[in-house]
């Protein structure tokens, strides 16, 4: 069982490199970057894992203030499990104190869903994480919708957000970051009722 003092590992999923930075598949990195900004930290290379990390505290002063490690795996999406497991072991984080922030095809653009555990729904980052450490971690699912027409899923997720989507993107990334803070401070049920749409 996790203790209130156990750290949280918040993992934004994405692909490293400037050519992927604005892709739909990299929305997890975008949310992690905003969270790092909020806690006043800068990502740096992790010593024990193929990842970039920021350590800090999140939440209001008092008992709801949490020690957090924000992470962006630098291994490419489909190998995310290795770096996340290495960070979990190094920082001694219980699996139910890990939060994966990722793009989700089966939810409309702009919709968030928070959950604990479950399947990977064909998402290679989640598949790799679950294979490495089981499924009992939290997910912040950021809806990107389905590809139009006959476009392949792989092409769709590796494309940048459309100009229409970009108008709302900053707001949505902000809301996803808020949902992480709410999850840590108030628990899953409160965060789900506030942010699941």
Coordinates of C-alpha atoms in Angstrom, one line a residue:
X1 CA 0.0 0.0 0.0
X2 CA 1.3 3.5 -0.9
X3 CA 2.0 5.9 1.9
X4 CA 1.1 9.6 1.8
X5 CA 4.8 10.4 1.9
X6 CA 5.7 8.2 -1.1
X7 CA 6.8 10.2 -4.2
X8 CA 4.8 10.4 -7.4
X9 CA 6.3 9.7 -10.9
X10 CA 4.5 11.7 -13.6
X11 CA 5.4 10.5 -17.0
X12 CA 4.6 12.4 -20.2
X13 CA 4.8 10.0 -23.1
X14 CA 6.2 11.1 -26.5
X15 CA 9.1 10.8 -28.9
X16 CA 12.4 12.7 -28.5
X17 CA 13.6 15.1 -31.1
X18 CA 12.5 18.4 -32.6
X19 CA 10.8 16.7 -35.6
X20 CA 8.3 15.1 -33.2
X21 CA 7.8 18.0 -30.8
X22 CA 4.4 19.2 -32.1
X23 CA 3.0 15.8 -33.0
X24 CA -0.3 14.5 -31.6
X25 CA 1.7 11.6 -30.1
X26 CA 3.7 14.1 -28.1
X27 CA 1.0 15.7 -26.1
X28 CA 2.3 13.9 -23.0
X29 CA 5.6 15.8 -23.4
X30 CA 3.6 19.0 -23.7
X31 CA 1.8 18.5 -20.5
X32 CA 5.0 17.4 -18.7
X33 CA 6.7 20.6 -19.9
X34 CA 3.9 22.8 -18.5
X35 CA 4.0 21.0 -15.2
X36 CA 7.8 21.5 -15.0
X37 CA 7.2 25.2 -15.6
X38 CA 4.6 25.3 -12.9
X39 CA 6.9 23.8 -10.3
X40 CA 9.8 26.0 -11.4
X41 CA 12.0 23.2 -12.7
X42 CA 14.0 22.5 -15.9
X43 CA 14.3 19.0 -17.4
X44 CA 17.7 17.4 -17.2
X45 CA 19.1 14.0 -18.1
X46 CA 18.4 11.3 -15.6
X47 CA 21.5 9.5 -14.3
X48 CA 19.8 6.1 -14.0
X49 CA 17.5 6.0 -16.9
X50 CA 17.1 7.0 -20.5
X51 CA 14.9 9.9 -19.7
X52 CA 14.8 13.6 -18.8
X53 CA 13.5 14.4 -15.3
X54 CA 12.6 17.3 -13.0
X55 CA 12.2 16.8 -9.3
X56 CA 10.1 19.1 -7.1
X57 CA 6.9 19.5 -5.1
X58 CA 3.4 19.9 -6.3
X59 CA 0.2 21.0 -4.6
X60 CA -0.8 23.4 -1.9
X61 CA 1.3 23.7 1.3
X62 CA 0.4 21.1 4.0
X63 CA -0.5 17.4 3.8
X64 CA -1.6 17.6 0.1
X65 CA 1.9 18.8 -1.0
X66 CA 3.5 15.9 -2.9
X67 CA 7.1 15.1 -3.8
X68 CA 7.1 14.6 -7.6
X69 CA 9.4 13.4 -10.3
X70 CA 8.3 14.6 -13.8
X71 CA 9.8 12.4 -16.5
X72 CA 10.0 12.3 -20.3
X73 CA 11.3 9.0 -21.6
X74 CA 13.9 9.5 -24.3
X75 CA 13.7 6.0 -25.7
X76 CA 11.0 6.5 -28.3
X77 CA 7.3 5.8 -27.5
X78 CA 7.3 2.0 -28.0
X79 CA 10.2 1.5 -25.5
X80 CA 8.9 3.7 -22.7
X81 CA 8.6 0.9 -20.2
X82 CA 12.4 0.5 -19.7
X83 CA 13.1 4.1 -18.6
X84 CA 9.9 4.3 -16.5
X85 CA 10.7 1.1 -14.7
X86 CA 14.3 2.3 -14.1
X87 CA 13.0 5.6 -12.6
X88 CA 10.4 3.8 -10.5
X89 CA 13.1 1.6 -9.0
X90 CA 15.6 4.4 -8.5
X91 CA 13.1 6.7 -6.8
X92 CA 11.2 3.9 -5.0
X93 CA 7.8 4.9 -6.4
X94 CA 4.9 2.5 -5.8
X95 CA 3.2 1.6 -9.1
X96 CA -0.1 3.2 -8.1
X97 CA 1.9 6.5 -7.7
X98 CA 2.8 6.5 -11.4
X99 CA 0.8 8.6 -13.8
X100 CA 1.2 8.3 -17.6
X101 CA 0.0 11.2 -19.7
X102 CA -0.7 10.1 -23.3
X103 CA -2.7 10.7 -26.5
X104 CA -5.9 8.7 -26.9
X105 CA -7.4 7.9 -30.3
X106 CA -10.8 6.6 -29.0
X107 CA -11.7 9.9 -27.3
X108 CA -12.7 13.0 -29.1
X109 CA -10.2 15.8 -29.4
X110 CA -10.2 18.0 -26.3
X111 CA -11.7 15.4 -24.0
X112 CA -9.8 14.1 -20.9
X113 CA -10.3 10.8 -19.1
X114 CA -8.5 9.8 -15.9
X115 CA -8.3 6.2 -14.8
X116 CA -6.3 3.7 -12.8
X117 CA -5.2 0.5 -14.5
X118 CA -6.9 -1.0 -17.6
X119 CA -5.7 -2.1 -21.1
X120 CA -3.4 -0.3 -23.4
X121 CA -6.0 0.2 -26.2
X122 CA -3.2 -0.4 -28.9
X123 CA -1.1 2.5 -27.5
X124 CA 2.5 1.4 -27.8
X125 CA 3.8 3.5 -24.9
X126 CA 1.2 2.0 -22.5
X127 CA 1.9 -1.4 -23.9
X128 CA 5.6 -1.1 -23.2
X129 CA 4.9 0.3 -19.6
X130 CA 2.4 -2.5 -18.8
X131 CA 4.7 -5.2 -20.1
X132 CA 7.5 -3.8 -17.9
X133 CA 5.6 -3.3 -14.6
X134 CA 2.0 -4.3 -14.8
X135 CA -1.1 -2.2 -15.5
X136 CA -1.8 -0.7 -12.0
X137 CA -0.7 2.9 -12.8
X138 CA -2.8 6.0 -13.4
X139 CA -3.5 7.3 -16.9
X140 CA -4.4 10.8 -18.0
X141 CA -5.9 10.1 -21.5
X142 CA -5.8 13.1 -23.7
X143 CA -8.3 12.7 -26.6
X144 CA -7.0 13.3 -30.1
X145 CA -9.8 11.7 -32.0
X146 CA -9.6 9.3 -34.9
X147 CA -7.8 9.9 -38.2
X148 CA -9.9 11.3 -41.0
X149 CA -10.9 9.2 -44.0
X150 CA -8.4 6.4 -44.8
X151 CA -5.4 7.9 -43.1
X152 CA -3.3 5.3 -41.2
X153 CA -3.3 5.6 -37.4
X154 CA 0.6 5.8 -37.4
X155 CA 0.6 8.7 -39.9
X156 CA -2.1 10.5 -37.9
X157 CA -0.4 10.4 -34.5
X158 CA 2.9 11.4 -36.0
X159 CA 1.4 14.5 -37.6
X160 CA 1.2 17.9 -35.9
X161 CA -2.1 19.1 -34.5
X162 CA -4.2 20.8 -37.2
X163 CA -4.5 24.6 -37.2
X164 CA -8.1 24.3 -35.9
X165 CA -6.9 22.0 -33.1
X166 CA -4.0 24.3 -32.2
X167 CA -6.4 27.1 -31.3
X168 CA -7.6 25.1 -28.3
X169 CA -4.4 23.1 -27.6
X170 CA -2.8 25.5 -25.0
X171 CA -6.1 25.4 -23.1
X172 CA -6.4 21.6 -23.3
X173 CA -2.7 21.1 -22.2
X174 CA -3.4 23.5 -19.3
X175 CA -6.5 21.5 -18.3
X176 CA -4.6 18.2 -18.5
X177 CA -1.9 19.7 -16.2
X178 CA -4.6 20.9 -13.8
X179 CA -6.1 17.3 -13.7
X180 CA -2.7 15.9 -12.7
X181 CA -2.5 18.4 -9.8
X182 CA -6.0 17.6 -8.7
X183 CA -5.3 13.8 -8.9
X184 CA -2.3 14.2 -6.6
X185 CA -4.0 16.6 -4.1
X186 CA -7.5 15.2 -4.0
X187 CA -7.4 11.6 -5.3
X188 CA -8.8 9.9 -8.4
X189 CA -12.5 10.1 -7.8
X190 CA -12.4 13.9 -7.2
X191 CA -10.2 14.4 -10.3
X192 CA -12.5 12.2 -12.4
X193 CA -15.6 14.1 -11.4
X194 CA -13.9 17.4 -12.1
X195 CA -12.1 16.5 -15.4
X196 CA -13.6 13.5 -17.1
X197 CA -15.9 14.6 -19.9

